[in-house]
Tab-separated table of N, CA, C and O in Angstrom:
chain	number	residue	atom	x	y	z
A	1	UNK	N	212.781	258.422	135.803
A	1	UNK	CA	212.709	257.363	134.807
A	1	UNK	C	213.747	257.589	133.698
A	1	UNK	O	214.375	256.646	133.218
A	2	UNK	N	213.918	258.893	133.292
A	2	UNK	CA	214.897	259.289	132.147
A	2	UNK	C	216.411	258.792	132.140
A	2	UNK	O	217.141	258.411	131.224
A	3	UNK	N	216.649	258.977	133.834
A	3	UNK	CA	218.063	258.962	134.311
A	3	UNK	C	218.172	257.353	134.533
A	3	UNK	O	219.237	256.838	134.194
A	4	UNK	N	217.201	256.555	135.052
A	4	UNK	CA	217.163	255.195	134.598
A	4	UNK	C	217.454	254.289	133.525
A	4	UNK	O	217.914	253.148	133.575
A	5	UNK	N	216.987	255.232	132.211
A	5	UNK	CA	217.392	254.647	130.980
A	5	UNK	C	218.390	255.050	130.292
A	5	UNK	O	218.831	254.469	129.300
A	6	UNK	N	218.951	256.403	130.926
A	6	UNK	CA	220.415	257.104	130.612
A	6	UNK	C	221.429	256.290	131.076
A	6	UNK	O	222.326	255.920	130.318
A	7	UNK	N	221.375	255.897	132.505
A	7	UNK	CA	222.377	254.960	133.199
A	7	UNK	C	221.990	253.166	132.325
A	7	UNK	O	223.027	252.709	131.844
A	8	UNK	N	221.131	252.525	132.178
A	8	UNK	CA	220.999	251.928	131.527
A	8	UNK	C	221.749	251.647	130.240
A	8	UNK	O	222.401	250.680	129.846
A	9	UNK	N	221.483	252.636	129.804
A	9	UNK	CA	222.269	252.666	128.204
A	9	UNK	C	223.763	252.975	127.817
A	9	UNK	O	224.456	252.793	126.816
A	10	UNK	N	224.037	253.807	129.706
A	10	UNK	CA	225.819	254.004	129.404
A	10	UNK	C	226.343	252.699	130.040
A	10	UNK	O	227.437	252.356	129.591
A	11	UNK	N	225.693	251.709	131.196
A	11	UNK	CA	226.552	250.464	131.582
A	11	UNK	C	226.155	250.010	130.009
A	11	UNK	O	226.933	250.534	129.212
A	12	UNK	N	225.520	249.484	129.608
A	12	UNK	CA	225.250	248.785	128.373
A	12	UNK	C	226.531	249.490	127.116
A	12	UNK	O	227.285	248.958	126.301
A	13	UNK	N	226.378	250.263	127.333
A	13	UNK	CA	228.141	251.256	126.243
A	13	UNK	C	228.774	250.248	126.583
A	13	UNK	O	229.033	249.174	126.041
A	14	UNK	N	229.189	251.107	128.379
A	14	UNK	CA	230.629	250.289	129.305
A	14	UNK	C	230.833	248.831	128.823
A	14	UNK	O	231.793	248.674	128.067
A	15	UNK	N	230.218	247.917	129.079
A	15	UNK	CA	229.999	246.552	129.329
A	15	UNK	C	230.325	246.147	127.772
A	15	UNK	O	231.306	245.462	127.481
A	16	UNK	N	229.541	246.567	126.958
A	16	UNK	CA	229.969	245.852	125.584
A	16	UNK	C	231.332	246.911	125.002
A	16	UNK	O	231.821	246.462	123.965
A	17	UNK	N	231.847	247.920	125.392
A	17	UNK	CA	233.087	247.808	124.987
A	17	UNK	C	234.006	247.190	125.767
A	17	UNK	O	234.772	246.427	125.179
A	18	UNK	N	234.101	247.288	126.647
A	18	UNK	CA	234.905	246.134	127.622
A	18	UNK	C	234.969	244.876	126.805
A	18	UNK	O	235.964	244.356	126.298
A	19	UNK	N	233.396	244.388	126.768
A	19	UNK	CA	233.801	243.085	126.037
A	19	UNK	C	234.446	242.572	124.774
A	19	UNK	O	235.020	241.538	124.432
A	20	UNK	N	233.948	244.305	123.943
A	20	UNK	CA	234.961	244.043	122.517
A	20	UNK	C	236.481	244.030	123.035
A	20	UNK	O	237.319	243.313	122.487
A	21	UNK	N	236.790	244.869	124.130
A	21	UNK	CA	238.246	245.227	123.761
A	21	UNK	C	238.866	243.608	124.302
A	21	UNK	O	239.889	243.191	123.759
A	22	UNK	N	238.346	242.968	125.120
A	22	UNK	CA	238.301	241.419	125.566
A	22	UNK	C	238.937	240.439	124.035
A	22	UNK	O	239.860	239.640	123.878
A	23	UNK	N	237.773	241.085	123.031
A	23	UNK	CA	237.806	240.131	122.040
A	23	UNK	C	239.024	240.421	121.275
A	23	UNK	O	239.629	239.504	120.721
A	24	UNK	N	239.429	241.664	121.208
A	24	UNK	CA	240.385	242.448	120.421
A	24	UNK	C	242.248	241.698	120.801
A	24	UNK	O	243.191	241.248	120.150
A	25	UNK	N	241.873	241.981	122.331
A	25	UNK	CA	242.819	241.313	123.048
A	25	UNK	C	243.223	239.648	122.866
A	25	UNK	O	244.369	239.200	122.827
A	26	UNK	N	242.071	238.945	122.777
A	26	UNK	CA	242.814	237.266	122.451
A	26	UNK	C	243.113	237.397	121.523
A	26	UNK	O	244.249	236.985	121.288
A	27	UNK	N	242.313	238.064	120.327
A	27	UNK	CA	243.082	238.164	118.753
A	27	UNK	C	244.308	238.684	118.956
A	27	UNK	O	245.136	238.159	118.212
A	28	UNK	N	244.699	239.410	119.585
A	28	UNK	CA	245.831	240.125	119.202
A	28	UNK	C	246.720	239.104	120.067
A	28	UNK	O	247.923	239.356	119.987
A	29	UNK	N	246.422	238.112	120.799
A	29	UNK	CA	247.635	237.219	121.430
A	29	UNK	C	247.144	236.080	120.492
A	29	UNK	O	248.136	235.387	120.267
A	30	UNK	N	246.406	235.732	120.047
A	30	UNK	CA	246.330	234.787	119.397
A	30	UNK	C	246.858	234.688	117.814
A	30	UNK	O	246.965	233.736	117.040
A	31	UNK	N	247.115	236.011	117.704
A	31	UNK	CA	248.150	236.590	116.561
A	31	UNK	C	249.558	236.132	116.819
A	31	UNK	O	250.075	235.463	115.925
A	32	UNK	N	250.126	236.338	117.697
A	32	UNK	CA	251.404	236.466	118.405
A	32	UNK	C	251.313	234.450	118.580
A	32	UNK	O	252.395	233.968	118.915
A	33	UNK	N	250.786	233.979	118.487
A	33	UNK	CA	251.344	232.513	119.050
A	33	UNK	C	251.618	231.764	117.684
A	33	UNK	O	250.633	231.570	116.972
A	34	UNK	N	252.585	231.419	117.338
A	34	UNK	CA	252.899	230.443	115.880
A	34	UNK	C	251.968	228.900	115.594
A	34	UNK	O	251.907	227.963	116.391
A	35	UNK	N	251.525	228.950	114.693
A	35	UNK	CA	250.948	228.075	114.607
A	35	UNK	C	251.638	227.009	113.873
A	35	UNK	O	252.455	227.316	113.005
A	36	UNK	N	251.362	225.692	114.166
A	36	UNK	CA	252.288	224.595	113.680
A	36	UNK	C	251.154	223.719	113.192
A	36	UNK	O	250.309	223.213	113.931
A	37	UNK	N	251.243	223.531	111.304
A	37	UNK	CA	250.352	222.697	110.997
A	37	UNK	C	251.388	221.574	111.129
A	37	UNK	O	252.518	221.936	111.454
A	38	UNK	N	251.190	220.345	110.938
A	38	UNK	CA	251.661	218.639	110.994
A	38	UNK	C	251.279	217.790	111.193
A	38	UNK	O	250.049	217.826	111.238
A	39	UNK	N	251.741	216.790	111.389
A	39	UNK	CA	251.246	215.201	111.446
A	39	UNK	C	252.285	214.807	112.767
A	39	UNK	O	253.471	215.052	112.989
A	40	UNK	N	251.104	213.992	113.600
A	40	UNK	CA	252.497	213.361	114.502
A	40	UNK	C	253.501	212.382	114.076
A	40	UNK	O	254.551	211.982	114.576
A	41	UNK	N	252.800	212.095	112.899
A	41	UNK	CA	254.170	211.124	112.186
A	41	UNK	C	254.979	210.833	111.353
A	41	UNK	O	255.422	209.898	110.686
A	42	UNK	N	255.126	212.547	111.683
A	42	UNK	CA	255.915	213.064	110.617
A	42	UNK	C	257.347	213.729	111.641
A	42	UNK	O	257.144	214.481	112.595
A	43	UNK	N	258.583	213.332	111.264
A	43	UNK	CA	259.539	213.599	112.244
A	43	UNK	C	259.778	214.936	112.182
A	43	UNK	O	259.862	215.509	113.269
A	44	UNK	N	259.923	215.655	111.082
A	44	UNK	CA	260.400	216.723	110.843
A	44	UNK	C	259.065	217.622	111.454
A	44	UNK	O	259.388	218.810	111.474
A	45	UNK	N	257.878	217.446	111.881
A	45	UNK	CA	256.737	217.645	112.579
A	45	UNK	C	257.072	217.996	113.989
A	45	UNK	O	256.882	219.142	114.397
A	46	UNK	N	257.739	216.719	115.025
A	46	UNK	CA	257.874	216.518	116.238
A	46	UNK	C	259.619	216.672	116.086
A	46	UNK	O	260.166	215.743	116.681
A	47	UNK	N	259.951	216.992	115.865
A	47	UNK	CA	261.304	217.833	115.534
A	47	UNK	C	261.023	219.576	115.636
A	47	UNK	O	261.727	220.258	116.381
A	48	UNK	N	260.519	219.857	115.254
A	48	UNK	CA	259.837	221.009	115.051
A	48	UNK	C	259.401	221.863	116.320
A	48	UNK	O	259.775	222.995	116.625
A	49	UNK	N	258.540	221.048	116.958
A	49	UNK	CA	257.925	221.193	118.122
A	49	UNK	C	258.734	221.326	119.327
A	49	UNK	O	258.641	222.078	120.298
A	50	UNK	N	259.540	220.417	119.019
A	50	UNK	CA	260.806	219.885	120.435
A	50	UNK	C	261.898	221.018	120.057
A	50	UNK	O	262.494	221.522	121.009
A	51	UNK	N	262.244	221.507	118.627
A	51	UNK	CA	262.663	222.991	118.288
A	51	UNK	C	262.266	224.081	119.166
A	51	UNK	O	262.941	224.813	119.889
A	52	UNK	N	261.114	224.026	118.956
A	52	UNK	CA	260.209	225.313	119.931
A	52	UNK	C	260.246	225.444	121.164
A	52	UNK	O	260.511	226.481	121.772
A	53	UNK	N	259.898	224.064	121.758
A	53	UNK	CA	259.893	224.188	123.346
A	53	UNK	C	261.095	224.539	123.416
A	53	UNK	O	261.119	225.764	123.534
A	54	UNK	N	262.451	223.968	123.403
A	54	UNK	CA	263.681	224.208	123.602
A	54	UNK	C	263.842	225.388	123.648
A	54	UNK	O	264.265	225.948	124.659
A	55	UNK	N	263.516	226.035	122.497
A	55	UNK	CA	263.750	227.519	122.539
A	55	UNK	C	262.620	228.683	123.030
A	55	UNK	O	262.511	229.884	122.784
A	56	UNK	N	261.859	227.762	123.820
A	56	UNK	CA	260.769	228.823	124.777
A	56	UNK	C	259.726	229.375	123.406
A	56	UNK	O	259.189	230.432	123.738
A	57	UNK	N	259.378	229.006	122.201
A	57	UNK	CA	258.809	229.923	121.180
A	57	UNK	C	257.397	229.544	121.200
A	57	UNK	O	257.155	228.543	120.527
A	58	UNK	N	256.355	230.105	121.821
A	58	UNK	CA	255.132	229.506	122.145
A	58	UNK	C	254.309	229.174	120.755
A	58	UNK	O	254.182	229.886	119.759
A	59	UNK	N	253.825	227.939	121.005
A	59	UNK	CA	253.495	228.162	119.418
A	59	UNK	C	251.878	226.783	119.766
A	59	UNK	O	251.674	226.103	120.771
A	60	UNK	N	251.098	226.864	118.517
A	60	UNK	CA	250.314	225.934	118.992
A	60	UNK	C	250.065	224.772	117.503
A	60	UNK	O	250.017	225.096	116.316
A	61	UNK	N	249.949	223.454	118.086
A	61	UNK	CA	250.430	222.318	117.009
A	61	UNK	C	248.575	221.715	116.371
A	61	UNK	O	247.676	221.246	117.068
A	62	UNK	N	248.572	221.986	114.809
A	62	UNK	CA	247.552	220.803	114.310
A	62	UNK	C	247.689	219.803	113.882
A	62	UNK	O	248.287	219.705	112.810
A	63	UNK	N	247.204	218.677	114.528
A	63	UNK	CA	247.530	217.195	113.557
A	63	UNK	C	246.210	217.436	112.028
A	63	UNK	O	244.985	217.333	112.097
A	64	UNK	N	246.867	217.689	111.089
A	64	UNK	CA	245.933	217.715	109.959
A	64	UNK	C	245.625	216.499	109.654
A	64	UNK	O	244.980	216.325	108.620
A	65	UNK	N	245.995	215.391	110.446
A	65	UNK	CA	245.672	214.180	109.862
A	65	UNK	C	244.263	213.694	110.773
A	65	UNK	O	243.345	213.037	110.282
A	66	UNK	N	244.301	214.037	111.794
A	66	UNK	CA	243.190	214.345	112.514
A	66	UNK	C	242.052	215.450	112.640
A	66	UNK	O	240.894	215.243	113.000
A	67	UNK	N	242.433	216.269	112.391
A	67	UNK	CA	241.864	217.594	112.561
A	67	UNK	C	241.471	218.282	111.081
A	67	UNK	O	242.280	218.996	110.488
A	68	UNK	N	239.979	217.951	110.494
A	68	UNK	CA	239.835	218.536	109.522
A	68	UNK	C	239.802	219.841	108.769
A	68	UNK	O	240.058	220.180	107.614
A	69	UNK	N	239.297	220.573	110.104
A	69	UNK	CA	239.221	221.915	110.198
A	69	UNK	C	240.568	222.376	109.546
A	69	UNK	O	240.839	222.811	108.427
A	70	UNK	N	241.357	222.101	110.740
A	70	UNK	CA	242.857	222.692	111.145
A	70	UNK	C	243.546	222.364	109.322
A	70	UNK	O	244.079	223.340	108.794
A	71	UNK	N	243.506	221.419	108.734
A	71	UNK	CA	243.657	220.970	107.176
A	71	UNK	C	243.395	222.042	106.369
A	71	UNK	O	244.218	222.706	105.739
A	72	UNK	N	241.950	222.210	106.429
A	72	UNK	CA	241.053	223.485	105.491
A	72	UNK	C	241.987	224.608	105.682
A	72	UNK	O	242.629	225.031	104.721
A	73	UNK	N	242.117	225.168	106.973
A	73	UNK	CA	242.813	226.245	107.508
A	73	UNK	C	243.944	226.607	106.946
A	73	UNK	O	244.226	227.793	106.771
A	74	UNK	N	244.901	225.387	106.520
A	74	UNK	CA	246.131	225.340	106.083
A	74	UNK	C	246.019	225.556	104.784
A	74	UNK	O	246.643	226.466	104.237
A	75	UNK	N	245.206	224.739	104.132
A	75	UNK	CA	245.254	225.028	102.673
A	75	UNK	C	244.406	226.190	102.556
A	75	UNK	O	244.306	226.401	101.347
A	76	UNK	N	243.918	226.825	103.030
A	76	UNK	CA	243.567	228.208	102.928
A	76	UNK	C	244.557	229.261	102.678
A	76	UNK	O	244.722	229.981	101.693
A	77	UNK	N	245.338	229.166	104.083
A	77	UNK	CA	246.322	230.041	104.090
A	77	UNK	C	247.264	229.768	103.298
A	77	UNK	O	248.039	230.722	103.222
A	78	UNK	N	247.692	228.520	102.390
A	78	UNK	CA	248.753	228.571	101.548
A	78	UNK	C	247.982	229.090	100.148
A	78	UNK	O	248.698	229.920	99.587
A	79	UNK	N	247.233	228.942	99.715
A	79	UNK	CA	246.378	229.632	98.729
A	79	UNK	C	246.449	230.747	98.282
A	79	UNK	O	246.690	231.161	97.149
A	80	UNK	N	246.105	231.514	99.744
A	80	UNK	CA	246.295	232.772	99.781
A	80	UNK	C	247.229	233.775	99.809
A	80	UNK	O	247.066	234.975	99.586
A	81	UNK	N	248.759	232.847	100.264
A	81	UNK	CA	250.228	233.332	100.115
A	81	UNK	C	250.690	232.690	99.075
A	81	UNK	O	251.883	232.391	99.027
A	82	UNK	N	249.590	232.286	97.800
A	82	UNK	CA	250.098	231.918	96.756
A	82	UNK	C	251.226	230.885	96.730
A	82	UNK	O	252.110	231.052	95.889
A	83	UNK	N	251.291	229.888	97.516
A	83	UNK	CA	252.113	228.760	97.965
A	83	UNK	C	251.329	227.520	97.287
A	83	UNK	O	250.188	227.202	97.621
A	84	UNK	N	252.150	226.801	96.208
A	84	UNK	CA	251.753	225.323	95.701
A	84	UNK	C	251.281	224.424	96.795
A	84	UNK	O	251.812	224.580	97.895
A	85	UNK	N	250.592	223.735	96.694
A	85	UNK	CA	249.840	222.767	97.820
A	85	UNK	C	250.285	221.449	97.058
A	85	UNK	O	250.420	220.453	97.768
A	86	UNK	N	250.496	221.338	95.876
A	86	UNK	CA	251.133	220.309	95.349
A	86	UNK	C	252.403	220.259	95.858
A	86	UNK	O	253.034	221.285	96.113
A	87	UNK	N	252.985	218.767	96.090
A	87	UNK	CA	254.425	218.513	96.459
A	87	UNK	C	254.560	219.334	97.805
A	87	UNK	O	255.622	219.957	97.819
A	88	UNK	N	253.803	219.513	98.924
A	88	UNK	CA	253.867	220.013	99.670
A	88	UNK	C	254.485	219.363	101.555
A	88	UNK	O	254.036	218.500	102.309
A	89	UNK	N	255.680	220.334	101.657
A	89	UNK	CA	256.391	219.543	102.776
A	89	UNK	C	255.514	220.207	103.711
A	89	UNK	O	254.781	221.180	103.532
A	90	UNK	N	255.803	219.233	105.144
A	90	UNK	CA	254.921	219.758	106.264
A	90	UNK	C	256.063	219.372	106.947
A	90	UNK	O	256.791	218.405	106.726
A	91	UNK	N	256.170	220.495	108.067
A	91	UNK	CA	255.005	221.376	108.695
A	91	UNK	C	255.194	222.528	108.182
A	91	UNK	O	256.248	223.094	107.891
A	92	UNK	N	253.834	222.945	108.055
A	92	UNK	CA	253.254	224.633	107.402
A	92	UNK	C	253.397	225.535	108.635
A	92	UNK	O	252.818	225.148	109.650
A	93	UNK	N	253.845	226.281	108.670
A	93	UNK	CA	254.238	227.329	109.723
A	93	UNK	C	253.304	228.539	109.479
A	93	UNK	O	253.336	229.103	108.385
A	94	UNK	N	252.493	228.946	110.437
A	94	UNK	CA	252.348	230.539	110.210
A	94	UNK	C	252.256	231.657	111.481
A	94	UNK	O	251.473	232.077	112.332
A	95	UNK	N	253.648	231.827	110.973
A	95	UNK	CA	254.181	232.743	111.674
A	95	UNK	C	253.653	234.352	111.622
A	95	UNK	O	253.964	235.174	110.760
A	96	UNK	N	253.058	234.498	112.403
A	96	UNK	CA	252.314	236.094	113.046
A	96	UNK	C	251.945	236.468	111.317
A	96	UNK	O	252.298	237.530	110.804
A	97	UNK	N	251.102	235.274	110.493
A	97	UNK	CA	250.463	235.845	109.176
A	97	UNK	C	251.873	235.299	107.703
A	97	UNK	O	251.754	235.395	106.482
A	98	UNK	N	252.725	234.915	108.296
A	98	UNK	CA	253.923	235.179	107.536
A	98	UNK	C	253.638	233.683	107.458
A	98	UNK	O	253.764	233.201	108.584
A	99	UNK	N	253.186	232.458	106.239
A	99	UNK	CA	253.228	231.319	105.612
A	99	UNK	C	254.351	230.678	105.133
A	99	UNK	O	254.816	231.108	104.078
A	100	UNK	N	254.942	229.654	105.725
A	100	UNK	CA	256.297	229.211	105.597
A	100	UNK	C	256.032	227.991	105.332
A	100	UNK	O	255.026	227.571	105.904
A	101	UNK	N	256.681	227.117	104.533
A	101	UNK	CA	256.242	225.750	104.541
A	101	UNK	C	258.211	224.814	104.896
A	101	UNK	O	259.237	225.461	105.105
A	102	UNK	N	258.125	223.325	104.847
A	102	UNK	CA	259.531	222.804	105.313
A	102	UNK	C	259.856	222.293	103.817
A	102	UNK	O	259.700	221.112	103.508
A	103	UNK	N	260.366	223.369	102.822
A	103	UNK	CA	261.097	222.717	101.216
A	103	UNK	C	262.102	222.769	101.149
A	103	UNK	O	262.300	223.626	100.288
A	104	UNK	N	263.225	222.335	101.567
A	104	UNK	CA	264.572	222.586	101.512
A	104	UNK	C	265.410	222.024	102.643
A	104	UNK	O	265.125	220.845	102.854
A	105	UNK	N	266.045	222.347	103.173
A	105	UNK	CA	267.339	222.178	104.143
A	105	UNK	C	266.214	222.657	104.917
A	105	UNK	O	265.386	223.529	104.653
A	106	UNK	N	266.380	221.759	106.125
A	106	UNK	CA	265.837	221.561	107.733
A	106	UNK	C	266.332	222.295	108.380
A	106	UNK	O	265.490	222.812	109.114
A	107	UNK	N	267.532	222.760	108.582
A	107	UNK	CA	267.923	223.622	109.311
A	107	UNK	C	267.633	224.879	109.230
A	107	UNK	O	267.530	225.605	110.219
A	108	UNK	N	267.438	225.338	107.766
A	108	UNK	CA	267.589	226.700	107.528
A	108	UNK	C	265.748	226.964	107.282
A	108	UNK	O	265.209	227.885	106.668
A	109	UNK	N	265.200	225.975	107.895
A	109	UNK	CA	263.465	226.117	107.795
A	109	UNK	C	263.832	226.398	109.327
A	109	UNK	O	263.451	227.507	109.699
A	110	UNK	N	264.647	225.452	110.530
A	110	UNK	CA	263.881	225.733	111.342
A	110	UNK	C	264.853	227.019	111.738
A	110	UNK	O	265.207	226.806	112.897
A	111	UNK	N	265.392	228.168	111.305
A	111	UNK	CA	266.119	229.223	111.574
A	111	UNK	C	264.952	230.482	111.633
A	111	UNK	O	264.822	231.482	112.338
A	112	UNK	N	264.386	230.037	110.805
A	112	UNK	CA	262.887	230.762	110.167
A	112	UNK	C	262.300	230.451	111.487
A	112	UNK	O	262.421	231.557	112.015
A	113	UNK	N	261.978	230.013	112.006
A	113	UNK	CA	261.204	229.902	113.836
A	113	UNK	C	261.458	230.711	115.095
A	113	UNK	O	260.810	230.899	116.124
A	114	UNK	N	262.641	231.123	114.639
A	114	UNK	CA	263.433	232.099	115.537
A	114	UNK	C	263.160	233.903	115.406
A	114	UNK	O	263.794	234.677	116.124
């Protein structure tokens, strides 16, 4: 009976660290993928995007105009990188934690993607 609840309790170890290191693992790719806040109707948005694919840069897109969550999210993270939300160009970039927003020359925002 002892060795029943010994083996018991080490798959039960096994199994839930496996599953943390599972969880550890999408975070850590889900770190690695750029996130693209925007609007689809916003050019410099779908400019942006068509930037990325071109250049293979995997990245994943929020319509904040749709997506409330994905909104909150953004103005979170500019908050927190101490970034004005007033007068604010889109698209908000956040790159592997690194908060970028589009204020200036287009080109030299989307150089920052690279």
């Amino acid at each position: 009976m002892n060795k029943l609840i010994g083996l018991l309790i080490l798959f039960l170890g096994v199994f839930n660290a496996d599953a943390l290191a599972q969880e550890v693992q999408k975070e850590t790719s889900k770190a690695k993928v750029m996130i693209v806040y925007g609007s689809d109707d916003c050019h410099h948005c779908t400019d942006t995007k068509a930037f990325l694919k071109e250049n293979h840069i995997d990245f994943v897109f929020y319509d904040i105009d749709k997506n409330q969550e994905a909104l909150k999210e953004m103005l979170t993270k500019l908050r927190n990188a101490n970034i004005s939300t007033s007068n604010l160009g889109i698209p908000v970039i956040d790159k592997q934690g690194i908060i970028f927003t589009n204020n200036g020359v287009f080109e030299d925002f989307l150089k920052k993607l690279k």
